[in-house]
Amino acid sequence: MTTGELIKQARQNSKMTQKELAEKVGVSYQMIQAWENNRRNPKTETLKKIAVALNVQWFELYSDDPHEQSRGIIYDISDRAGISILDKDGNVINHPKKTNAKWVKTPSAFSKIAQFNSENEKALFLYTNLNESGRYEAAKFFTEHLDKDSLPEAIAYLQQLVDTSQYQKKDEE
């Protein structure tokens, strides 16, 4: 889904009109319409205001793909912290406008110097940078550390994800 579609879906789930959302965010309802109809995209700072108004995480409005969400988080933190990010071959992935930017090459190095907005944001970033074995170990750790009352809710949510085609593992994965 596009950012506009995600904003519209979250707004409707919140039972809020475009006008009500516009008032909470401090923009015109026409701007909300432009975003929802994919004529424009909000800046990250505005997306964060929309998320607060809709009581969701901003990266959930950025994309419904966890890898894209992680990339959005990385770019946002990179810009705020003045950190330039290089891929494994040394190519620049994101370079903030600040002139005295630090350079990092690995997700591990990035996670140690970045300032995340929430623990959820940091956990998502770290999790999406794990390979399949790492994700298995992380999932094992999470299930071992959930309290017994939360485990059934977590299992039910995992079942919903498994039952949703966009999250199902492809044969080649």
PDB file of C-alpha atoms in Angstrom:
ATOM      1  CA  MET A   1       0.000   0.000   0.000  1.00  0.00           C
ATOM      2  CA  THR A   2       1.094   3.572  -0.593  1.00  0.00           C
ATOM      3  CA  THR A   3       1.617   6.106   2.181  1.00  0.00           C
ATOM      4  CA  GLY A   4      -1.633   7.795   1.147  1.00  0.00           C
ATOM      5  CA  GLU A   5      -3.571   4.539   1.321  1.00  0.00           C
ATOM      6  CA  LEU A   6      -2.064   3.792   4.735  1.00  0.00           C
ATOM      7  CA  ILE A   7      -3.005   7.253   6.030  1.00  0.00           C
ATOM      8  CA  LYS A   8      -6.568   6.817   4.756  1.00  0.00           C
ATOM      9  CA  GLN A   9      -6.858   3.350   6.272  1.00  0.00           C
ATOM     10  CA  ALA A  10      -5.544   4.516   9.662  1.00  0.00           C
ATOM     11  CA  ARG A  11      -7.820   7.561   9.598  1.00  0.00           C
ATOM     12  CA  GLN A  12     -10.863   5.432   8.828  1.00  0.00           C
ATOM     13  CA  ASN A  13      -9.866   2.919  11.524  1.00  0.00           C
ATOM     14  CA  SER A  14      -9.735   5.866  13.938  1.00  0.00           C
ATOM     15  CA  LYS A  15     -13.248   6.884  12.793  1.00  0.00           C
ATOM     16  CA  MET A  16     -11.940  10.344  11.965  1.00  0.00           C
ATOM     17  CA  THR A  17     -12.923  12.591   9.061  1.00  0.00           C
ATOM     18  CA  GLN A  18     -10.357  14.250   6.816  1.00  0.00           C
ATOM     19  CA  LYS A  19     -11.350  17.585   8.350  1.00  0.00           C
ATOM     20  CA  GLU A  20     -10.806  16.294  11.908  1.00  0.00           C
ATOM     21  CA  LEU A  21      -7.408  14.861  11.000  1.00  0.00           C
ATOM     22  CA  ALA A  22      -6.449  18.086   9.244  1.00  0.00           C
ATOM     23  CA  GLU A  23      -7.285  20.100  12.364  1.00  0.00           C
ATOM     24  CA  LYS A  24      -5.212  17.808  14.589  1.00  0.00           C
ATOM     25  CA  VAL A  25      -2.230  17.945  12.233  1.00  0.00           C
ATOM     26  CA  GLY A  26      -2.531  21.659  11.449  1.00  0.00           C
ATOM     27  CA  VAL A  27      -3.080  21.412   7.699  1.00  0.00           C
ATOM     28  CA  SER A  28      -6.052  21.880   5.368  1.00  0.00           C
ATOM     29  CA  TYR A  29      -8.422  19.007   4.651  1.00  0.00           C
ATOM     30  CA  GLN A  30      -7.444  19.452   0.981  1.00  0.00           C
ATOM     31  CA  MET A  31      -3.884  18.484   1.934  1.00  0.00           C
ATOM     32  CA  ILE A  32      -5.190  15.324   3.630  1.00  0.00           C
ATOM     33  CA  GLN A  33      -7.091  14.568   0.415  1.00  0.00           C
ATOM     34  CA  ALA A  34      -3.957  15.123  -1.674  1.00  0.00           C
ATOM     35  CA  TRP A  35      -1.992  12.681   0.506  1.00  0.00           C
ATOM     36  CA  GLU A  36      -4.746  10.069   0.576  1.00  0.00           C
ATOM     37  CA  ASN A  37      -5.162  10.303  -3.209  1.00  0.00           C
ATOM     38  CA  ASN A  38      -1.387   9.975  -3.712  1.00  0.00           C
ATOM     39  CA  ARG A  39      -1.061  13.363  -5.356  1.00  0.00           C
ATOM     40  CA  ARG A  40       1.481  14.418  -2.713  1.00  0.00           C
ATOM     41  CA  ASN A  41       3.500  12.773   0.038  1.00  0.00           C
ATOM     42  CA  PRO A  42       3.905  14.281   3.490  1.00  0.00           C
ATOM     43  CA  LYS A  43       7.376  15.032   4.812  1.00  0.00           C
ATOM     44  CA  THR A  44       8.602  12.731   7.578  1.00  0.00           C
ATOM     45  CA  GLU A  45       7.977  15.338  10.279  1.00  0.00           C
ATOM     46  CA  THR A  46       4.390  15.759   9.059  1.00  0.00           C
ATOM     47  CA  LEU A  47       3.951  11.992   8.852  1.00  0.00           C
ATOM     48  CA  LYS A  48       4.953  11.837  12.514  1.00  0.00           C
ATOM     49  CA  LYS A  49       2.250  14.400  13.398  1.00  0.00           C
ATOM     50  CA  ILE A  50      -0.325  12.390  11.440  1.00  0.00           C
ATOM     51  CA  ALA A  51       0.741   9.229  13.281  1.00  0.00           C
ATOM     52  CA  VAL A  52       0.332  10.916  16.671  1.00  0.00           C
ATOM     53  CA  ALA A  53      -3.145  12.131  15.676  1.00  0.00           C
ATOM     54  CA  LEU A  54      -4.095   8.609  14.551  1.00  0.00           C
ATOM     55  CA  ASN A  55      -2.367   6.849  17.468  1.00  0.00           C
ATOM     56  CA  VAL A  56      -0.085   4.724  15.257  1.00  0.00           C
ATOM     57  CA  GLN A  57       3.669   4.524  14.699  1.00  0.00           C
ATOM     58  CA  TRP A  58       4.828   6.877  11.941  1.00  0.00           C
ATOM     59  CA  PHE A  59       6.652   4.131  10.071  1.00  0.00           C
ATOM     60  CA  GLU A  60       3.358   2.194   9.808  1.00  0.00           C
ATOM     61  CA  LEU A  61       2.141   5.044   7.583  1.00  0.00           C
ATOM     62  CA  TYR A  62       5.419   5.157   5.632  1.00  0.00           C
ATOM     63  CA  SER A  63       4.956   1.632   4.265  1.00  0.00           C
ATOM     64  CA  ASP A  64       3.339  -1.692   5.078  1.00  0.00           C
ATOM     65  CA  ASP A  65       6.572  -3.501   4.139  1.00  0.00           C
ATOM     66  CA  PRO A  66       8.824  -4.025   7.203  1.00  0.00           C
ATOM     67  CA  HIS A  67      11.974  -3.600   5.087  1.00  0.00           C
ATOM     68  CA  GLU A  68      10.710  -0.281   3.712  1.00  0.00           C
ATOM     69  CA  GLN A  69       9.713   0.753   7.236  1.00  0.00           C
ATOM     70  CA  SER A  70      13.219  -0.016   8.419  1.00  0.00           C
ATOM     71  CA  ARG A  71      14.698   1.958   5.509  1.00  0.00           C
ATOM     72  CA  GLY A  72      12.444   4.926   6.365  1.00  0.00           C
ATOM     73  CA  ILE A  73      13.563   4.779   9.992  1.00  0.00           C
ATOM     74  CA  ILE A  74      17.194   4.599   8.919  1.00  0.00           C
ATOM     75  CA  TYR A  75      16.872   7.608   6.606  1.00  0.00           C
ATOM     76  CA  ASP A  76      15.028   9.624   9.242  1.00  0.00           C
ATOM     77  CA  ILE A  77      17.607   8.896  11.931  1.00  0.00           C
ATOM     78  CA  SER A  78      20.440   9.417   9.479  1.00  0.00           C
ATOM     79  CA  ASP A  79      19.096  12.855   8.596  1.00  0.00           C
ATOM     80  CA  ARG A  80      18.457  13.869  12.217  1.00  0.00           C
ATOM     81  CA  ALA A  81      21.822  12.623  13.475  1.00  0.00           C
ATOM     82  CA  GLY A  82      23.956  13.725  10.526  1.00  0.00           C
ATOM     83  CA  ILE A  83      25.019  10.165   9.748  1.00  0.00           C
ATOM     84  CA  SER A  84      25.863   9.150   6.181  1.00  0.00           C
ATOM     85  CA  ILE A  85      25.170   5.512   5.468  1.00  0.00           C
ATOM     86  CA  LEU A  86      27.238   3.354   3.151  1.00  0.00           C
ATOM     87  CA  ASP A  87      26.282  -0.026   1.770  1.00  0.00           C
ATOM     88  CA  LYS A  88      28.643  -3.006   2.057  1.00  0.00           C
ATOM     89  CA  ASP A  89      30.414  -1.901  -1.142  1.00  0.00           C
ATOM     90  CA  GLY A  90      31.010   1.628   0.159  1.00  0.00           C
ATOM     91  CA  ASN A  91      28.303   3.305  -1.926  1.00  0.00           C
ATOM     92  CA  VAL A  92      26.376   6.125  -0.248  1.00  0.00           C
ATOM     93  CA  ILE A  93      22.836   5.036   0.630  1.00  0.00           C
ATOM     94  CA  ASN A  94      21.787   8.203   2.431  1.00  0.00           C
ATOM     95  CA  HIS A  95      23.672  11.410   3.016  1.00  0.00           C
ATOM     96  CA  PRO A  96      22.084  14.074   5.223  1.00  0.00           C
ATOM     97  CA  LYS A  97      22.261  17.774   4.472  1.00  0.00           C
ATOM     98  CA  LYS A  98      24.658  18.367   7.379  1.00  0.00           C
ATOM     99  CA  THR A  99      28.197  18.930   6.122  1.00  0.00           C
ATOM    100  CA  ASN A 100      30.063  17.245   8.980  1.00  0.00           C
ATOM    101  CA  ALA A 101      28.249  13.914   8.719  1.00  0.00           C
ATOM    102  CA  LYS A 102      29.638  10.746  10.313  1.00  0.00           C
ATOM    103  CA  TRP A 103      29.982   7.734   8.045  1.00  0.00           C
ATOM    104  CA  VAL A 104      28.752   4.261   8.987  1.00  0.00           C
ATOM    105  CA  LYS A 105      28.865   1.114   6.934  1.00  0.00           C
ATOM    106  CA  THR A 106      26.960  -1.513   8.925  1.00  0.00           C
ATOM    107  CA  PRO A 107      23.561  -1.746  10.609  1.00  0.00           C
ATOM    108  CA  SER A 108      25.356  -2.656  13.836  1.00  0.00           C
ATOM    109  CA  ALA A 109      27.429   0.531  13.781  1.00  0.00           C
ATOM    110  CA  PHE A 110      24.370   2.567  12.858  1.00  0.00           C
ATOM    111  CA  SER A 111      22.272   1.152  15.717  1.00  0.00           C
ATOM    112  CA  LYS A 112      24.976   2.051  18.240  1.00  0.00           C
ATOM    113  CA  ILE A 113      25.156   5.762  17.350  1.00  0.00           C
ATOM    114  CA  ALA A 114      21.617   6.485  16.146  1.00  0.00           C
ATOM    115  CA  GLN A 115      18.940   8.102  18.297  1.00  0.00           C
ATOM    116  CA  PHE A 116      15.715   6.131  17.790  1.00  0.00           C
ATOM    117  CA  ASN A 117      12.346   7.715  18.612  1.00  0.00           C
ATOM    118  CA  SER A 118      11.123   4.618  20.441  1.00  0.00           C
ATOM    119  CA  GLU A 119      12.172   1.159  21.513  1.00  0.00           C
ATOM    120  CA  ASN A 120       9.744  -0.226  18.891  1.00  0.00           C
ATOM    121  CA  GLU A 121      11.592   1.705  16.181  1.00  0.00           C
ATOM    122  CA  LYS A 122      14.962   0.350  17.306  1.00  0.00           C
ATOM    123  CA  ALA A 123      13.651  -3.231  17.623  1.00  0.00           C
ATOM    124  CA  LEU A 124      12.154  -3.087  14.112  1.00  0.00           C
ATOM    125  CA  PHE A 125      15.384  -1.705  12.671  1.00  0.00           C
ATOM    126  CA  LEU A 126      17.497  -4.389  14.350  1.00  0.00           C
ATOM    127  CA  TYR A 127      15.103  -7.238  13.502  1.00  0.00           C
ATOM    128  CA  THR A 128      14.876  -6.370   9.797  1.00  0.00           C
ATOM    129  CA  ASN A 129      18.658  -6.434   9.560  1.00  0.00           C
ATOM    130  CA  LEU A 130      18.884 -10.048  10.714  1.00  0.00           C
ATOM    131  CA  ASN A 131      19.191 -13.003   8.377  1.00  0.00           C
ATOM    132  CA  GLU A 132      16.768 -15.949   8.682  1.00  0.00           C
ATOM    133  CA  SER A 133      18.811 -17.625  11.441  1.00  0.00           C
ATOM    134  CA  GLY A 134      19.038 -14.371  13.366  1.00  0.00           C
ATOM    135  CA  ARG A 135      15.292 -13.808  13.051  1.00  0.00           C
ATOM    136  CA  TYR A 136      14.679 -17.309  14.377  1.00  0.00           C
ATOM    137  CA  GLU A 137      16.921 -16.618  17.391  1.00  0.00           C
ATOM    138  CA  ALA A 138      15.211 -13.268  17.984  1.00  0.00           C
ATOM    139  CA  ALA A 139      11.750 -14.839  17.786  1.00  0.00           C
ATOM    140  CA  LYS A 140      12.853 -17.559  20.197  1.00  0.00           C
ATOM    141  CA  PHE A 141      14.135 -14.919  22.620  1.00  0.00           C
ATOM    142  CA  PHE A 142      10.932 -12.866  22.379  1.00  0.00           C
ATOM    143  CA  THR A 143       8.695 -15.865  23.074  1.00  0.00           C
ATOM    144  CA  GLU A 144      10.847 -16.941  26.017  1.00  0.00           C
ATOM    145  CA  HIS A 145      10.653 -13.452  27.529  1.00  0.00           C
ATOM    146  CA  LEU A 146       6.957 -12.728  27.057  1.00  0.00           C
ATOM    147  CA  ASP A 147       4.976 -13.090  30.233  1.00  0.00           C
ATOM    148  CA  LYS A 148       2.501 -15.990  30.229  1.00  0.00           C
ATOM    149  CA  ASP A 149      -0.484 -13.636  29.938  1.00  0.00           C
ATOM    150  CA  SER A 150       0.892 -11.971  26.776  1.00  0.00           C
ATOM    151  CA  LEU A 151       1.913 -15.166  24.950  1.00  0.00           C
ATOM    152  CA  PRO A 152      -1.605 -16.156  23.742  1.00  0.00           C
ATOM    153  CA  GLU A 153      -2.132 -12.656  22.311  1.00  0.00           C
ATOM    154  CA  ALA A 154       1.263 -12.810  20.574  1.00  0.00           C
ATOM    155  CA  ILE A 155       0.471 -16.242  19.134  1.00  0.00           C
ATOM    156  CA  ALA A 156      -2.920 -15.054  17.867  1.00  0.00           C
ATOM    157  CA  TYR A 157      -1.239 -12.089  16.171  1.00  0.00           C
ATOM    158  CA  LEU A 158       1.419 -14.308  14.605  1.00  0.00           C
ATOM    159  CA  GLN A 159      -1.360 -16.564  13.288  1.00  0.00           C
ATOM    160  CA  GLN A 160      -3.028 -13.533  11.677  1.00  0.00           C
ATOM    161  CA  LEU A 161       0.253 -12.618  10.012  1.00  0.00           C
ATOM    162  CA  VAL A 162       0.794 -16.170   8.745  1.00  0.00           C
ATOM    163  CA  ASP A 163      -2.759 -16.178   7.351  1.00  0.00           C
ATOM    164  CA  THR A 164      -2.176 -12.899   5.468  1.00  0.00           C
ATOM    165  CA  SER A 165      -0.834 -13.482   1.939  1.00  0.00           C
ATOM    166  CA  GLN A 166       1.504 -10.463   1.904  1.00  0.00           C
ATOM    167  CA  TYR A 167       3.384 -11.896   4.910  1.00  0.00           C
ATOM    168  CA  GLN A 168       3.532 -15.502   3.763  1.00  0.00           C
ATOM    169  CA  LYS A 169       6.917 -16.911   2.909  1.00  0.00           C
ATOM    170  CA  LYS A 170       7.425 -17.556  -0.788  1.00  0.00           C
ATOM    171  CA  ASP A 171       8.729 -20.959  -1.940  1.00  0.00           C
ATOM    172  CA  GLU A 172      12.099 -19.457  -2.931  1.00  0.00           C
ATOM    173  CA  GLU A 173      12.645 -17.788   0.480  1.00  0.00           C
TER     174      GLU A 173
END
